[in-house]
PDB file of C-alpha atoms in Angstrom:
ATOM      1  CA  UNK A   3    -112.345   2.449 -27.468  1.00 80.00           C
ATOM      2  CA  UNK A   4    -110.525  -0.442 -29.106  1.00 87.00           C
ATOM      3  CA  UNK A   5    -107.152  -1.536 -27.744  1.00 93.00           C
ATOM      4  CA  UNK A   6    -105.088  -3.564 -30.178  1.00 94.00           C
ATOM      5  CA  UNK A   7    -103.315  -6.618 -28.775  1.00 93.00           C
ATOM      6  CA  UNK A   8     -99.987  -6.108 -30.573  1.00 94.00           C
ATOM      7  CA  UNK A   9     -98.409  -9.240 -29.066  1.00 92.00           C
ATOM      8  CA  UNK A  10    -101.063 -11.438 -30.709  1.00 93.00           C
ATOM      9  CA  UNK A  11    -101.129  -9.477 -33.987  1.00 94.00           C
ATOM     10  CA  UNK A  12     -99.805 -11.582 -36.881  1.00 94.00           C
ATOM     11  CA  UNK A  13    -100.618  -9.665 -40.086  1.00 96.00           C
ATOM     12  CA  UNK A  14     -98.049 -11.432 -42.254  1.00 97.00           C
ATOM     13  CA  UNK A  15     -99.034 -15.054 -41.581  1.00 97.00           C
ATOM     14  CA  UNK A  16    -102.688 -14.005 -41.653  1.00 98.00           C
ATOM     15  CA  UNK A  17    -102.306 -12.466 -45.110  1.00 98.00           C
ATOM     16  CA  UNK A  18    -100.268 -15.414 -46.439  1.00 98.00           C
ATOM     17  CA  UNK A  19    -102.872 -17.853 -45.105  1.00 98.00           C
ATOM     18  CA  UNK A  20    -105.597 -15.713 -46.624  1.00 98.00           C
ATOM     19  CA  UNK A  21    -103.894 -15.809 -50.018  1.00 98.00           C
ATOM     20  CA  UNK A  22    -103.709 -19.618 -49.788  1.00 98.00           C
ATOM     21  CA  UNK A  23    -107.413 -19.743 -48.919  1.00 98.00           C
ATOM     22  CA  UNK A  24    -108.161 -17.459 -51.873  1.00 98.00           C
ATOM     23  CA  UNK A  25    -106.021 -19.628 -54.154  1.00 98.00           C
ATOM     24  CA  UNK A  26    -107.872 -22.740 -53.032  1.00 98.00           C
ATOM     25  CA  UNK A  27    -111.302 -21.150 -53.483  1.00 98.00           C
ATOM     26  CA  UNK A  28    -110.218 -19.766 -56.867  1.00 98.00           C
ATOM     27  CA  UNK A  29    -108.776 -23.081 -58.021  1.00 97.00           C
ATOM     28  CA  UNK A  30    -111.955 -24.856 -56.971  1.00 97.00           C
ATOM     29  CA  UNK A  31    -114.316 -22.690 -59.001  1.00 97.00           C
ATOM     30  CA  UNK A  32    -111.951 -22.667 -62.001  1.00 97.00           C
ATOM     31  CA  UNK A  33    -111.175 -26.421 -61.944  1.00 96.00           C
ATOM     32  CA  UNK A  34    -114.246 -28.085 -60.438  1.00 96.00           C
ATOM     33  CA  UNK A  35    -116.751 -25.333 -61.171  1.00 95.00           C
ATOM     34  CA  UNK A  36    -117.921 -25.287 -57.576  1.00 96.00           C
ATOM     35  CA  UNK A  37    -118.003 -22.693 -54.824  1.00 96.00           C
ATOM     36  CA  UNK A  38    -115.700 -23.658 -51.944  1.00 96.00           C
ATOM     37  CA  UNK A  39    -118.281 -23.147 -49.221  1.00 96.00           C
ATOM     38  CA  UNK A  40    -117.388 -25.621 -46.515  1.00 97.00           C
ATOM     39  CA  UNK A  41    -120.841 -25.796 -44.905  1.00 97.00           C
ATOM     40  CA  UNK A  42    -122.424 -26.323 -48.338  1.00 96.00           C
ATOM     41  CA  UNK A  43    -119.933 -29.031 -49.327  1.00 97.00           C
ATOM     42  CA  UNK A  44    -120.432 -30.861 -46.022  1.00 97.00           C
ATOM     43  CA  UNK A  45    -124.190 -30.301 -45.814  1.00 96.00           C
ATOM     44  CA  UNK A  46    -124.622 -31.494 -49.403  1.00 95.00           C
ATOM     45  CA  UNK A  47    -123.412 -34.931 -48.312  1.00 95.00           C
ATOM     46  CA  UNK A  48    -126.560 -35.382 -46.224  1.00 94.00           C
ATOM     47  CA  UNK A  49    -128.600 -35.856 -49.380  1.00 89.00           C
ATOM     48  CA  UNK A  50    -126.134 -36.010 -52.235  1.00 87.00           C
ATOM     49  CA  UNK A  51    -127.063 -35.752 -55.884  1.00 86.00           C
ATOM     50  CA  UNK A  52    -125.709 -38.108 -58.536  1.00 85.00           C
ATOM     51  CA  UNK A  53    -121.895 -38.050 -58.825  1.00 85.00           C
ATOM     52  CA  UNK A  54    -121.792 -35.741 -55.831  1.00 90.00           C
ATOM     53  CA  UNK A  55    -120.223 -37.864 -53.150  1.00 94.00           C
ATOM     54  CA  UNK A  56    -116.709 -38.227 -54.607  1.00 95.00           C
ATOM     55  CA  UNK A  57    -115.791 -34.552 -54.972  1.00 96.00           C
ATOM     56  CA  UNK A  58    -117.455 -33.534 -51.709  1.00 96.00           C
ATOM     57  CA  UNK A  59    -115.752 -36.338 -49.810  1.00 97.00           C
ATOM     58  CA  UNK A  60    -112.397 -35.641 -51.495  1.00 97.00           C
ATOM     59  CA  UNK A  61    -112.510 -31.924 -50.663  1.00 98.00           C
ATOM     60  CA  UNK A  62    -113.363 -32.594 -47.021  1.00 98.00           C
ATOM     61  CA  UNK A  63    -110.686 -35.310 -46.828  1.00 98.00           C
ATOM     62  CA  UNK A  64    -108.170 -32.721 -48.071  1.00 98.00           C
ATOM     63  CA  UNK A  65    -109.185 -30.287 -45.346  1.00 98.00           C
ATOM     64  CA  UNK A  66    -109.092 -32.915 -42.610  1.00 98.00           C
ATOM     65  CA  UNK A  67    -105.778 -34.178 -44.013  1.00 98.00           C
ATOM     66  CA  UNK A  68    -104.096 -30.752 -44.002  1.00 98.00           C
ATOM     67  CA  UNK A  69    -102.635 -31.127 -40.484  1.00 98.00           C
ATOM     68  CA  UNK A  70    -101.152 -34.525 -41.472  1.00 98.00           C
ATOM     69  CA  UNK A  71     -99.325 -32.881 -44.399  1.00 97.00           C
ATOM     70  CA  UNK A  72     -98.278 -29.975 -42.176  1.00 97.00           C
ATOM     71  CA  UNK A  73     -96.608 -32.135 -39.507  1.00 97.00           C
ATOM     72  CA  UNK A  74     -94.303 -33.694 -42.105  1.00 97.00           C
ATOM     73  CA  UNK A  75     -92.596 -30.303 -42.333  1.00 95.00           C
ATOM     74  CA  UNK A  76     -93.238 -28.539 -39.066  1.00 94.00           C
ATOM     75  CA  UNK A  77     -94.910 -28.686 -35.657  1.00 95.00           C
ATOM     76  CA  UNK A  78     -98.605 -27.872 -35.760  1.00 95.00           C
ATOM     77  CA  UNK A  79     -99.565 -24.345 -34.707  1.00 95.00           C
ATOM     78  CA  UNK A  80    -101.570 -23.916 -31.506  1.00 94.00           C
ATOM     79  CA  UNK A  81    -105.213 -24.924 -31.667  1.00 97.00           C
ATOM     80  CA  UNK A  82    -106.636 -23.759 -28.348  1.00 97.00           C
ATOM     81  CA  UNK A  83    -110.252 -24.485 -27.537  1.00 97.00           C
ATOM     82  CA  UNK A  84    -111.581 -22.833 -24.407  1.00 95.00           C
ATOM     83  CA  UNK A  85    -115.266 -23.716 -24.804  1.00 96.00           C
ATOM     84  CA  UNK A  86    -116.768 -26.370 -22.528  1.00 97.00           C
ATOM     85  CA  UNK A  87    -118.533 -29.418 -23.973  1.00 98.00           C
ATOM     86  CA  UNK A  88    -122.088 -28.023 -23.575  1.00 98.00           C
ATOM     87  CA  UNK A  89    -120.990 -24.778 -25.261  1.00 98.00           C
ATOM     88  CA  UNK A  90    -119.322 -26.738 -28.080  1.00 98.00           C
ATOM     89  CA  UNK A  91    -122.521 -28.719 -28.632  1.00 98.00           C
ATOM     90  CA  UNK A  92    -124.715 -25.600 -28.635  1.00 98.00           C
ATOM     91  CA  UNK A  93    -122.267 -23.798 -30.939  1.00 98.00           C
ATOM     92  CA  UNK A  94    -122.119 -26.759 -33.331  1.00 98.00           C
ATOM     93  CA  UNK A  95    -125.920 -27.022 -33.512  1.00 98.00           C
ATOM     94  CA  UNK A  96    -126.245 -23.287 -34.192  1.00 98.00           C
ATOM     95  CA  UNK A  97    -123.484 -23.290 -36.808  1.00 98.00           C
ATOM     96  CA  UNK A  98    -124.913 -26.366 -38.553  1.00 98.00           C
ATOM     97  CA  UNK A  99    -128.499 -25.124 -38.566  1.00 98.00           C
ATOM     98  CA  UNK A 100    -127.594 -21.503 -39.298  1.00 98.00           C
ATOM     99  CA  UNK A 101    -125.260 -22.198 -42.198  1.00 98.00           C
ATOM    100  CA  UNK A 102    -127.863 -24.410 -43.894  1.00 97.00           C
ATOM    101  CA  UNK A 103    -130.651 -21.898 -43.353  1.00 97.00           C
ATOM    102  CA  UNK A 104    -128.451 -18.995 -44.488  1.00 97.00           C
ATOM    103  CA  UNK A 105    -126.874 -20.959 -47.377  1.00 95.00           C
ATOM    104  CA  UNK A 106    -123.270 -20.484 -46.301  1.00 96.00           C
ATOM    105  CA  UNK A 107    -120.578 -19.678 -43.779  1.00 96.00           C
ATOM    106  CA  UNK A 108    -117.298 -17.751 -43.581  1.00 96.00           C
ATOM    107  CA  UNK A 109    -115.967 -19.483 -46.700  1.00 96.00           C
ATOM    108  CA  UNK A 110    -119.077 -19.573 -48.887  1.00 96.00           C
ATOM    109  CA  UNK A 111    -120.375 -16.074 -48.118  1.00 97.00           C
ATOM    110  CA  UNK A 112    -117.295 -14.422 -46.603  1.00 96.00           C
ATOM    111  CA  UNK A 113    -114.640 -15.506 -49.112  1.00 97.00           C
ATOM    112  CA  UNK A 114    -116.381 -16.765 -52.255  1.00 97.00           C
ATOM    113  CA  UNK A 115    -119.485 -14.577 -52.033  1.00 97.00           C
ATOM    114  CA  UNK A 116    -117.570 -11.358 -51.442  1.00 97.00           C
ATOM    115  CA  UNK A 117    -115.098 -12.328 -54.190  1.00 97.00           C
ATOM    116  CA  UNK A 118    -117.941 -12.523 -56.681  1.00 95.00           C
ATOM    117  CA  UNK A 119    -119.382  -9.258 -55.332  1.00 95.00           C
ATOM    118  CA  UNK A 120    -122.672 -10.800 -54.206  1.00 96.00           C
ATOM    119  CA  UNK A 121    -124.795  -8.296 -52.225  1.00 96.00           C
ATOM    120  CA  UNK A 122    -126.557 -11.254 -50.565  1.00 97.00           C
ATOM    121  CA  UNK A 123    -123.221 -12.586 -49.298  1.00 97.00           C
ATOM    122  CA  UNK A 124    -122.202  -9.116 -48.119  1.00 97.00           C
ATOM    123  CA  UNK A 125    -125.367  -8.926 -46.009  1.00 98.00           C
ATOM    124  CA  UNK A 126    -124.787 -12.447 -44.653  1.00 98.00           C
ATOM    125  CA  UNK A 127    -121.139 -11.677 -43.833  1.00 98.00           C
ATOM    126  CA  UNK A 128    -121.975  -8.431 -42.022  1.00 98.00           C
ATOM    127  CA  UNK A 129    -124.703 -10.212 -40.058  1.00 98.00           C
ATOM    128  CA  UNK A 130    -122.658 -13.214 -38.942  1.00 98.00           C
ATOM    129  CA  UNK A 131    -119.651 -11.033 -38.107  1.00 98.00           C
ATOM    130  CA  UNK A 132    -121.911  -8.700 -36.134  1.00 98.00           C
ATOM    131  CA  UNK A 133    -123.515 -11.628 -34.332  1.00 98.00           C
ATOM    132  CA  UNK A 134    -120.049 -13.019 -33.605  1.00 98.00           C
ATOM    133  CA  UNK A 135    -118.830  -9.703 -32.141  1.00 98.00           C
ATOM    134  CA  UNK A 136    -122.003  -9.385 -30.058  1.00 98.00           C
ATOM    135  CA  UNK A 137    -121.824 -12.972 -28.800  1.00 98.00           C
ATOM    136  CA  UNK A 138    -118.201 -12.679 -27.692  1.00 97.00           C
ATOM    137  CA  UNK A 139    -118.993  -9.351 -26.026  1.00 97.00           C
ATOM    138  CA  UNK A 140    -121.857 -10.863 -24.051  1.00 96.00           C
ATOM    139  CA  UNK A 141    -119.976 -14.074 -23.215  1.00 95.00           C
ATOM    140  CA  UNK A 142    -116.742 -12.382 -22.117  1.00 94.00           C
ATOM    141  CA  UNK A 143    -117.771  -9.001 -20.789  1.00 93.00           C
ATOM    142  CA  UNK A 144    -121.368  -9.377 -19.615  1.00 93.00           C
ATOM    143  CA  UNK A 145    -121.496 -12.985 -18.430  1.00 88.00           C
ATOM    144  CA  UNK A 146    -117.786 -12.900 -17.603  1.00 79.00           C
ATOM    145  CA  UNK A 147    -116.427 -15.847 -19.540  1.00 54.00           C
ATOM    146  CA  UNK A 148    -117.940 -19.241 -20.134  1.00 47.00           C
TER     147      UNK A 148
ATOM    148  CA  UNK B  12    -116.717 -37.212 -63.441  1.00 52.00           C
ATOM    149  CA  UNK B  13    -116.378 -34.740 -60.649  1.00 70.00           C
ATOM    150  CA  UNK B  14    -112.594 -34.596 -60.481  1.00 89.00           C
ATOM    151  CA  UNK B  15    -112.082 -35.765 -56.912  1.00 92.00           C
ATOM    152  CA  UNK B  16    -108.311 -35.320 -57.183  1.00 95.00           C
ATOM    153  CA  UNK B  17    -108.496 -31.561 -57.762  1.00 96.00           C
ATOM    154  CA  UNK B  18    -111.136 -31.382 -55.039  1.00 97.00           C
ATOM    155  CA  UNK B  19    -108.776 -33.164 -52.645  1.00 98.00           C
ATOM    156  CA  UNK B  20    -105.811 -30.928 -53.566  1.00 97.00           C
ATOM    157  CA  UNK B  21    -107.971 -27.826 -53.169  1.00 97.00           C
ATOM    158  CA  UNK B  22    -109.233 -28.962 -49.777  1.00 98.00           C
ATOM    159  CA  UNK B  23    -105.642 -29.567 -48.721  1.00 98.00           C
ATOM    160  CA  UNK B  24    -104.498 -26.067 -49.743  1.00 98.00           C
ATOM    161  CA  UNK B  25    -107.583 -24.564 -48.085  1.00 98.00           C
ATOM    162  CA  UNK B  26    -106.775 -26.406 -44.858  1.00 98.00           C
ATOM    163  CA  UNK B  27    -103.110 -25.357 -44.968  1.00 98.00           C
ATOM    164  CA  UNK B  28    -104.275 -21.774 -45.500  1.00 98.00           C
ATOM    165  CA  UNK B  29    -106.471 -21.997 -42.410  1.00 98.00           C
ATOM    166  CA  UNK B  30    -103.513 -23.323 -40.376  1.00 98.00           C
ATOM    167  CA  UNK B  31    -101.074 -20.667 -41.652  1.00 98.00           C
ATOM    168  CA  UNK B  32    -103.551 -17.841 -41.107  1.00 98.00           C
ATOM    169  CA  UNK B  33    -104.450 -18.762 -37.535  1.00 97.00           C
ATOM    170  CA  UNK B  34    -108.114 -19.263 -38.443  1.00 97.00           C
ATOM    171  CA  UNK B  35    -107.915 -22.905 -37.339  1.00 97.00           C
ATOM    172  CA  UNK B  36    -107.202 -21.719 -33.786  1.00 98.00           C
ATOM    173  CA  UNK B  37    -110.468 -20.834 -31.992  1.00 98.00           C
ATOM    174  CA  UNK B  38    -108.656 -18.657 -29.422  1.00 97.00           C
ATOM    175  CA  UNK B  39    -107.251 -16.545 -32.266  1.00 97.00           C
ATOM    176  CA  UNK B  40    -110.707 -16.257 -33.822  1.00 98.00           C
ATOM    177  CA  UNK B  41    -112.198 -15.170 -30.491  1.00 97.00           C
ATOM    178  CA  UNK B  42    -109.348 -12.657 -30.092  1.00 97.00           C
ATOM    179  CA  UNK B  43    -110.558 -11.110 -33.351  1.00 97.00           C
ATOM    180  CA  UNK B  44    -114.226 -11.222 -32.369  1.00 98.00           C
ATOM    181  CA  UNK B  45    -113.516  -9.625 -28.968  1.00 97.00           C
ATOM    182  CA  UNK B  46    -113.609  -5.929 -29.826  1.00 96.00           C
ATOM    183  CA  UNK B  47    -113.910  -4.921 -26.182  1.00 94.00           C
ATOM    184  CA  UNK B  48    -110.921  -6.957 -24.995  1.00 92.00           C
ATOM    185  CA  UNK B  49    -107.326  -6.719 -26.206  1.00 93.00           C
ATOM    186  CA  UNK B  50    -108.233  -6.918 -29.912  1.00 96.00           C
ATOM    187  CA  UNK B  51    -106.257  -9.021 -32.410  1.00 97.00           C
ATOM    188  CA  UNK B  52    -107.042  -7.603 -35.877  1.00 97.00           C
ATOM    189  CA  UNK B  53    -105.086 -10.362 -37.708  1.00 97.00           C
ATOM    190  CA  UNK B  54    -108.084 -12.137 -39.188  1.00 96.00           C
ATOM    191  CA  UNK B  55    -109.065  -9.052 -41.165  1.00 97.00           C
ATOM    192  CA  UNK B  56    -105.849  -9.678 -43.112  1.00 98.00           C
ATOM    193  CA  UNK B  57    -106.987 -13.239 -43.837  1.00 98.00           C
ATOM    194  CA  UNK B  58    -110.189 -11.932 -45.402  1.00 97.00           C
ATOM    195  CA  UNK B  59    -108.372  -9.259 -47.417  1.00 97.00           C
ATOM    196  CA  UNK B  60    -105.757 -11.729 -48.694  1.00 98.00           C
ATOM    197  CA  UNK B  61    -108.376 -14.329 -49.623  1.00 98.00           C
ATOM    198  CA  UNK B  62    -110.711 -11.863 -51.330  1.00 98.00           C
ATOM    199  CA  UNK B  63    -107.969 -10.153 -53.361  1.00 98.00           C
ATOM    200  CA  UNK B  64    -107.051 -13.511 -54.907  1.00 98.00           C
ATOM    201  CA  UNK B  65    -110.683 -14.624 -55.028  1.00 98.00           C
ATOM    202  CA  UNK B  66    -111.733 -11.511 -56.955  1.00 98.00           C
ATOM    203  CA  UNK B  67    -109.424 -12.452 -59.826  1.00 98.00           C
ATOM    204  CA  UNK B  68    -110.559 -16.083 -59.896  1.00 98.00           C
ATOM    205  CA  UNK B  69    -114.289 -15.347 -59.651  1.00 97.00           C
ATOM    206  CA  UNK B  70    -114.062 -12.619 -62.287  1.00 97.00           C
ATOM    207  CA  UNK B  71    -112.609 -15.206 -64.674  1.00 97.00           C
ATOM    208  CA  UNK B  72    -115.149 -17.804 -63.541  1.00 96.00           C
ATOM    209  CA  UNK B  73    -118.116 -15.509 -64.181  1.00 94.00           C
ATOM    210  CA  UNK B  74    -117.093 -15.130 -67.819  1.00 94.00           C
ATOM    211  CA  UNK B  75    -116.895 -18.871 -68.405  1.00 95.00           C
ATOM    212  CA  UNK B  76    -119.517 -21.566 -68.795  1.00 94.00           C
ATOM    213  CA  UNK B  77    -117.262 -24.536 -68.080  1.00 95.00           C
ATOM    214  CA  UNK B  78    -114.263 -24.885 -65.812  1.00 94.00           C
ATOM    215  CA  UNK B  79    -110.729 -25.608 -67.039  1.00 93.00           C
ATOM    216  CA  UNK B  80    -111.481 -29.283 -66.405  1.00 93.00           C
ATOM    217  CA  UNK B  81    -114.686 -29.103 -68.415  1.00 89.00           C
ATOM    218  CA  UNK B  82    -117.081 -29.045 -65.479  1.00 92.00           C
ATOM    219  CA  UNK B  83    -120.100 -26.744 -65.553  1.00 93.00           C
ATOM    220  CA  UNK B  84    -119.389 -23.616 -63.492  1.00 94.00           C
ATOM    221  CA  UNK B  85    -122.096 -23.459 -60.857  1.00 93.00           C
ATOM    222  CA  UNK B  86    -122.341 -20.058 -59.263  1.00 94.00           C
ATOM    223  CA  UNK B  87    -125.170 -19.356 -56.832  1.00 92.00           C
ATOM    224  CA  UNK B  88    -128.132 -17.724 -58.540  1.00 90.00           C
ATOM    225  CA  UNK B  89    -130.030 -16.496 -55.484  1.00 90.00           C
ATOM    226  CA  UNK B  90    -129.972 -12.716 -55.110  1.00 90.00           C
ATOM    227  CA  UNK B  91    -132.755 -12.113 -52.631  1.00 92.00           C
ATOM    228  CA  UNK B  92    -131.962 -11.064 -49.098  1.00 94.00           C
ATOM    229  CA  UNK B  93    -134.721 -13.007 -47.410  1.00 94.00           C
ATOM    230  CA  UNK B  94    -135.580 -14.007 -43.903  1.00 95.00           C
ATOM    231  CA  UNK B  95    -133.815 -17.357 -44.200  1.00 95.00           C
ATOM    232  CA  UNK B  96    -130.545 -15.643 -45.085  1.00 97.00           C
ATOM    233  CA  UNK B  97    -130.823 -13.127 -42.253  1.00 97.00           C
ATOM    234  CA  UNK B  98    -131.867 -15.576 -39.532  1.00 97.00           C
ATOM    235  CA  UNK B  99    -129.405 -18.223 -40.744  1.00 97.00           C
ATOM    236  CA  UNK B 100    -126.463 -15.801 -40.769  1.00 98.00           C
ATOM    237  CA  UNK B 101    -127.334 -14.504 -37.300  1.00 98.00           C
ATOM    238  CA  UNK B 102    -127.633 -18.010 -35.807  1.00 98.00           C
ATOM    239  CA  UNK B 103    -124.358 -18.997 -37.431  1.00 98.00           C
ATOM    240  CA  UNK B 104    -122.669 -15.873 -36.044  1.00 98.00           C
ATOM    241  CA  UNK B 105    -123.834 -16.661 -32.506  1.00 98.00           C
ATOM    242  CA  UNK B 106    -122.506 -20.224 -32.771  1.00 98.00           C
ATOM    243  CA  UNK B 107    -119.223 -18.947 -34.214  1.00 98.00           C
ATOM    244  CA  UNK B 108    -118.826 -16.498 -31.338  1.00 98.00           C
ATOM    245  CA  UNK B 109    -119.625 -19.126 -28.696  1.00 98.00           C
ATOM    246  CA  UNK B 110    -116.841 -21.564 -29.560  1.00 97.00           C
ATOM    247  CA  UNK B 111    -114.623 -19.755 -32.099  1.00 98.00           C
ATOM    248  CA  UNK B 112    -115.214 -22.509 -34.650  1.00 98.00           C
ATOM    249  CA  UNK B 113    -116.730 -22.139 -38.101  1.00 97.00           C
ATOM    250  CA  UNK B 114    -117.069 -25.164 -40.421  1.00 98.00           C
ATOM    251  CA  UNK B 115    -113.669 -25.139 -42.205  1.00 98.00           C
ATOM    252  CA  UNK B 116    -111.462 -24.579 -39.156  1.00 98.00           C
ATOM    253  CA  UNK B 117    -113.457 -27.177 -37.217  1.00 98.00           C
ATOM    254  CA  UNK B 118    -112.622 -29.806 -39.864  1.00 98.00           C
ATOM    255  CA  UNK B 119    -108.933 -28.844 -39.801  1.00 98.00           C
ATOM    256  CA  UNK B 120    -108.865 -28.996 -35.986  1.00 98.00           C
ATOM    257  CA  UNK B 121    -110.586 -32.388 -36.244  1.00 98.00           C
ATOM    258  CA  UNK B 122    -107.777 -33.527 -38.546  1.00 98.00           C
ATOM    259  CA  UNK B 123    -105.286 -32.287 -35.970  1.00 98.00           C
ATOM    260  CA  UNK B 124    -106.839 -34.708 -33.495  1.00 97.00           C
ATOM    261  CA  UNK B 125    -108.677 -32.193 -31.326  1.00 97.00           C
ATOM    262  CA  UNK B 126    -111.451 -33.941 -29.357  1.00 97.00           C
ATOM    263  CA  UNK B 127    -113.299 -30.607 -28.913  1.00 98.00           C
ATOM    264  CA  UNK B 128    -113.422 -30.236 -32.693  1.00 98.00           C
ATOM    265  CA  UNK B 129    -114.942 -33.725 -33.007  1.00 98.00           C
ATOM    266  CA  UNK B 130    -117.714 -32.762 -30.559  1.00 98.00           C
ATOM    267  CA  UNK B 131    -118.354 -29.535 -32.469  1.00 98.00           C
ATOM    268  CA  UNK B 132    -118.383 -31.247 -35.883  1.00 98.00           C
ATOM    269  CA  UNK B 133    -120.838 -33.945 -34.745  1.00 98.00           C
ATOM    270  CA  UNK B 134    -123.160 -31.275 -33.315  1.00 98.00           C
ATOM    271  CA  UNK B 135    -122.784 -29.244 -36.516  1.00 98.00           C
ATOM    272  CA  UNK B 136    -123.797 -32.193 -38.710  1.00 98.00           C
ATOM    273  CA  UNK B 137    -126.763 -32.852 -36.403  1.00 98.00           C
ATOM    274  CA  UNK B 138    -127.741 -29.184 -36.762  1.00 98.00           C
ATOM    275  CA  UNK B 139    -127.522 -29.477 -40.554  1.00 97.00           C
ATOM    276  CA  UNK B 140    -129.594 -32.657 -40.597  1.00 96.00           C
ATOM    277  CA  UNK B 141    -132.145 -31.058 -38.289  1.00 96.00           C
ATOM    278  CA  UNK B 142    -132.429 -28.132 -40.682  1.00 96.00           C
ATOM    279  CA  UNK B 143    -132.899 -30.358 -43.712  1.00 93.00           C
ATOM    280  CA  UNK B 144    -135.609 -32.398 -41.984  1.00 92.00           C
ATOM    281  CA  UNK B 145    -137.422 -29.493 -40.420  1.00 87.00           C
ATOM    282  CA  UNK B 146    -137.096 -27.038 -43.295  1.00 82.00           C
ATOM    283  CA  UNK B 147    -138.083 -29.679 -45.833  1.00 71.00           C
ATOM    284  CA  UNK B 148    -141.292 -30.350 -43.911  1.00 74.00           C
ATOM    285  CA  UNK B 149    -142.166 -26.665 -43.650  1.00 70.00           C
ATOM    286  CA  UNK B 150    -141.500 -26.182 -47.361  1.00 69.00           C
ATOM    287  CA  UNK B 151    -143.670 -29.193 -48.242  1.00 71.00           C
ATOM    288  CA  UNK B 152    -146.475 -28.009 -45.995  1.00 73.00           C
ATOM    289  CA  UNK B 153    -146.446 -24.560 -47.576  1.00 69.00           C
ATOM    290  CA  UNK B 154    -146.038 -25.658 -51.172  1.00 65.00           C
ATOM    291  CA  UNK B 155    -145.246 -29.154 -52.483  1.00 61.00           C
ATOM    292  CA  UNK B 156    -142.872 -27.782 -55.140  1.00 56.00           C
ATOM    293  CA  UNK B 157    -140.843 -25.617 -52.757  1.00 51.00           C
ATOM    294  CA  UNK B 158    -137.652 -26.604 -51.020  1.00 48.00           C
ATOM    295  CA  UNK B 159    -136.075 -27.922 -54.217  1.00 50.00           C
ATOM    296  CA  UNK B 160    -133.519 -25.160 -54.597  1.00 50.00           C
ATOM    297  CA  UNK B 161    -131.571 -25.907 -51.436  1.00 47.00           C
ATOM    298  CA  UNK B 162    -127.908 -26.559 -51.985  1.00 46.00           C
TER     299      UNK B 162
END
């Protein structure tokens, strides 16, 4: 039985943020002709093709620069990280390896892939969401928090 | 030309979207992934909002050969659900559930000066490099022409 945490529920800001993400992904394919998959854009820098470094670097600089633009207008929203350093390292290794092996992450498969109705991305999205649900269940309710 | 300015502007909007939506906050992400705890369904709204807009853009993109800036439109051509996709997605999902970070939010949190995000991002890049090394060797061992289609 699922109990909804109504105090944490923020449907409006979530939807507005989602629309901005969709606008960015849409603008990127329509202007630069590229899929806005963050793991692919970052991973592609490890062995870049010709003329590849500038747009990849610029996109990532925009993402990393977003908080700097934000704080001109408002205080940054909470970014709470509860994971310990060993867990962060393990998680980073898994995310890096997994997104390269599976050709994408939440943005590439979850947003762009589903937006272009790719069955392959639908499978990937269901699998990583399922693995995410299962992992949090085990970490929080079987092992009792990490 | 690869139009770095539009890439920068797009990355900026993407990052702002992650901040507005709450996706850049790992605790919020874990609140969504924790179905057995007090569940925060907010992130489902992020996906719905992003995909509704994305559907329009990608429908237009699929009918075009070049982008509005004259770049070739490169949409993924792979259609096969293979073992790499399945194993990769599962490993990614486990990592996502462990820390609450996926690649985009980790970069935004890094930009916000979070030391934890820096640790995660370094490990993530190491994981990517490890894949490229390891996978490239397997592909070469199996068939010298394979491993060329990796993005």
